[in-house]
Short mmCIF file of C-alpha atoms in Angstrom, two decimals:
data_model
loop_
_atom_site.label_atom_id
_atom_site.label_comp_id
_atom_site.label_asym_id
_atom_site.label_seq_id
_atom_site.Cartn_x
_atom_site.Cartn_y
_atom_site.Cartn_z
CA UNK A 1 102.94 58.36 71.60
CA UNK A 2 100.93 59.23 74.70
CA UNK A 3 97.66 60.79 73.56
CA UNK A 4 95.22 62.53 75.85
CA UNK A 5 91.51 61.82 75.75
CA UNK A 6 89.20 64.80 75.13
CA UNK A 7 88.31 65.01 78.83
CA UNK A 8 92.01 64.96 79.81
CA UNK A 9 92.82 67.81 77.44
CA UNK A 10 90.00 69.96 78.83
CA UNK A 11 87.68 69.46 75.85
CA UNK A 12 84.64 67.71 77.31
CA UNK A 13 82.39 67.02 74.34
CA UNK A 14 79.41 65.78 76.33
CA UNK A 15 79.36 68.78 78.68
CA UNK A 16 75.86 70.33 78.84
CA UNK A 17 77.36 73.74 78.02
CA UNK A 18 78.64 72.66 74.58
CA UNK A 19 75.34 72.71 72.64
CA UNK A 20 74.14 76.15 73.78
CA UNK A 21 77.60 77.68 73.30
CA UNK A 22 77.79 76.34 69.75
CA UNK A 23 74.30 77.70 69.10
CA UNK A 24 75.43 81.21 70.06
CA UNK A 25 76.98 81.37 66.59
CA UNK A 26 73.88 80.16 64.74
CA UNK A 27 72.67 82.21 61.79
CA UNK A 28 69.07 81.98 63.00
CA UNK A 29 68.46 84.59 65.74
CA UNK A 30 65.81 82.34 67.32
CA UNK A 31 68.43 79.66 67.88
CA UNK A 32 70.84 82.24 69.36
CA UNK A 33 68.08 83.57 71.63
CA UNK A 34 67.24 80.08 72.90
CA UNK A 35 70.92 79.35 73.53
CA UNK A 36 71.65 82.57 75.40
CA UNK A 37 68.43 82.15 77.42
CA UNK A 38 69.54 78.65 78.49
CA UNK A 39 72.90 80.01 79.60
CA UNK A 40 71.37 83.02 81.39
CA UNK A 41 69.08 80.69 83.39
CA UNK A 42 72.19 79.02 84.82
CA UNK A 43 74.18 82.17 85.61
CA UNK A 44 73.06 82.28 89.23
CA UNK A 45 74.26 78.71 89.84
CA UNK A 46 77.32 78.61 92.09
CA UNK A 47 80.49 78.26 90.05
CA UNK A 48 78.82 78.66 86.65
CA UNK A 49 80.23 82.13 85.96
CA UNK A 50 83.70 80.84 86.88
CA UNK A 51 83.27 77.96 84.40
CA UNK A 52 82.32 80.42 81.67
CA UNK A 53 85.31 82.58 82.54
CA UNK A 54 87.64 79.59 82.57
CA UNK A 55 86.61 78.83 78.98
CA UNK A 56 86.74 82.56 78.09
CA UNK A 57 83.09 82.58 77.02
CA UNK A 58 81.76 85.58 78.94
CA UNK A 59 82.47 88.18 76.22
CA UNK A 60 80.61 86.04 73.66
CA UNK A 61 77.69 85.53 76.03
CA UNK A 62 77.51 89.25 76.83
CA UNK A 63 77.66 90.23 73.14
CA UNK A 64 74.93 87.72 72.25
CA UNK A 65 72.79 88.64 75.23
CA UNK A 66 72.81 92.32 74.36
CA UNK A 67 71.58 91.62 70.81
CA UNK A 68 68.11 90.88 72.17
CA UNK A 69 65.57 93.00 74.06
CA UNK A 70 65.58 92.30 77.80
CA UNK A 71 61.97 91.08 77.72
CA UNK A 72 62.96 88.32 75.26
CA UNK A 73 65.89 87.10 77.32
CA UNK A 74 64.48 87.67 80.79
CA UNK A 75 66.37 88.70 83.86
CA UNK A 76 70.12 88.29 83.47
CA UNK A 77 71.84 87.78 86.80
CA UNK A 78 75.45 88.96 86.88
CA UNK A 79 74.96 91.08 83.75
CA UNK A 80 77.40 93.67 85.12
CA UNK A 81 80.01 90.92 85.61
CA UNK A 82 79.55 89.83 81.99
CA UNK A 83 79.82 93.45 80.86
CA UNK A 84 83.07 93.91 82.80
CA UNK A 85 84.51 90.77 81.20
CA UNK A 86 83.45 92.00 77.76
CA UNK A 87 85.11 95.39 78.31
CA UNK A 88 88.27 93.65 79.52
CA UNK A 89 88.20 91.54 76.36
CA UNK A 90 87.73 94.69 74.29
CA UNK A 91 90.81 96.27 75.87
CA UNK A 92 92.82 93.11 75.23
CA UNK A 93 91.59 92.87 71.65
CA UNK A 94 92.54 96.49 71.00
CA UNK A 95 96.05 95.95 72.38
CA UNK A 96 96.49 92.73 70.38
CA UNK A 97 95.34 94.46 67.20
CA UNK A 98 97.83 97.27 67.73
CA UNK A 99 100.68 94.85 68.51
CA UNK A 100 99.84 92.71 65.47
CA UNK A 101 99.77 95.78 63.24
CA UNK A 102 103.18 96.82 64.60
CA UNK A 103 104.57 93.34 63.96
CA UNK A 104 103.19 93.34 60.40
CA UNK A 105 104.79 96.74 59.75
CA UNK A 106 108.15 95.52 61.12
CA UNK A 107 108.01 92.43 58.90
CA UNK A 108 107.12 94.60 55.91
CA UNK A 109 110.05 96.95 56.59
CA UNK A 110 112.35 93.93 56.81
CA UNK A 111 111.04 92.70 53.47
CA UNK A 112 109.55 89.58 55.04
CA UNK A 113 106.20 88.20 53.96
CA UNK A 114 104.10 86.75 56.77
CA UNK A 115 100.72 85.06 56.93
CA UNK A 116 98.48 85.63 59.93
CA UNK A 117 97.11 82.27 61.12
CA UNK A 118 94.47 80.86 63.44
CA UNK A 119 92.79 83.20 65.93
CA UNK A 120 94.39 86.40 64.68
CA UNK A 121 92.93 85.76 61.25
CA UNK A 122 89.57 84.20 62.02
CA UNK A 123 88.60 86.61 64.78
CA UNK A 124 88.19 89.34 62.15
CA UNK A 125 86.94 87.25 59.24
CA UNK A 126 84.43 84.97 60.98
CA UNK A 127 83.21 86.83 64.05
CA UNK A 128 80.85 89.79 63.95
CA UNK A 129 82.60 91.02 67.08
CA UNK A 130 86.30 90.09 67.35
CA UNK A 131 86.14 90.39 71.16
CA UNK A 132 84.09 87.19 71.12
CA UNK A 133 87.12 85.21 69.86
CA UNK A 134 89.66 85.41 72.67
CA UNK A 135 93.35 84.94 71.86
CA UNK A 136 96.42 84.49 73.98
CA UNK A 137 98.99 84.94 71.24
CA UNK A 138 99.45 85.72 67.56
CA UNK A 139 100.54 83.07 65.09
CA UNK A 140 102.37 84.23 61.98
CA UNK A 141 103.81 81.94 59.34
CA UNK A 142 107.06 83.05 57.75
CA UNK A 143 109.50 81.30 55.47
CA UNK A 144 112.42 79.60 57.26
CA UNK A 145 114.67 81.42 54.80
CA UNK A 146 113.54 84.73 56.37
CA UNK A 147 114.27 83.82 60.00
CA UNK A 148 117.61 85.63 60.15
CA UNK A 149 116.04 88.84 58.79
CA UNK A 150 113.19 88.57 61.29
CA UNK A 151 115.54 88.18 64.25
CA UNK A 152 117.62 91.16 63.09
CA UNK A 153 114.63 93.46 62.66
#
């Protein structure tokens, strides 16, 4: 089997962005402040905002950044860009929540039990702000025995 290395699959573990991004979720607010401050210092670098957008990190950075007084974080270049990305993520999250609720209701009406998996589940259980956990789809586990009922509903 042909396996990709982490750098081939897009997951670069030694990237300098990894440590501060992981620290954005720290329980200790001092650690979060240090992490967001490190990221904010790099925002004016050419291409850095695009890198953050590529990895869908801008809503998380905006949400973390706005938890702290401006004087603690310092000047935040491109703050309006981060805000726009956050609001776009909020719109997407709202639509996904509505669509997921509709799907759950349709499964319930068909008498099919489903289990919400991965991002759709953890974004609400593990994140203070679900916008900070971007998703491209919804994963639902259903019994193979219920497939015909699902397709008919």
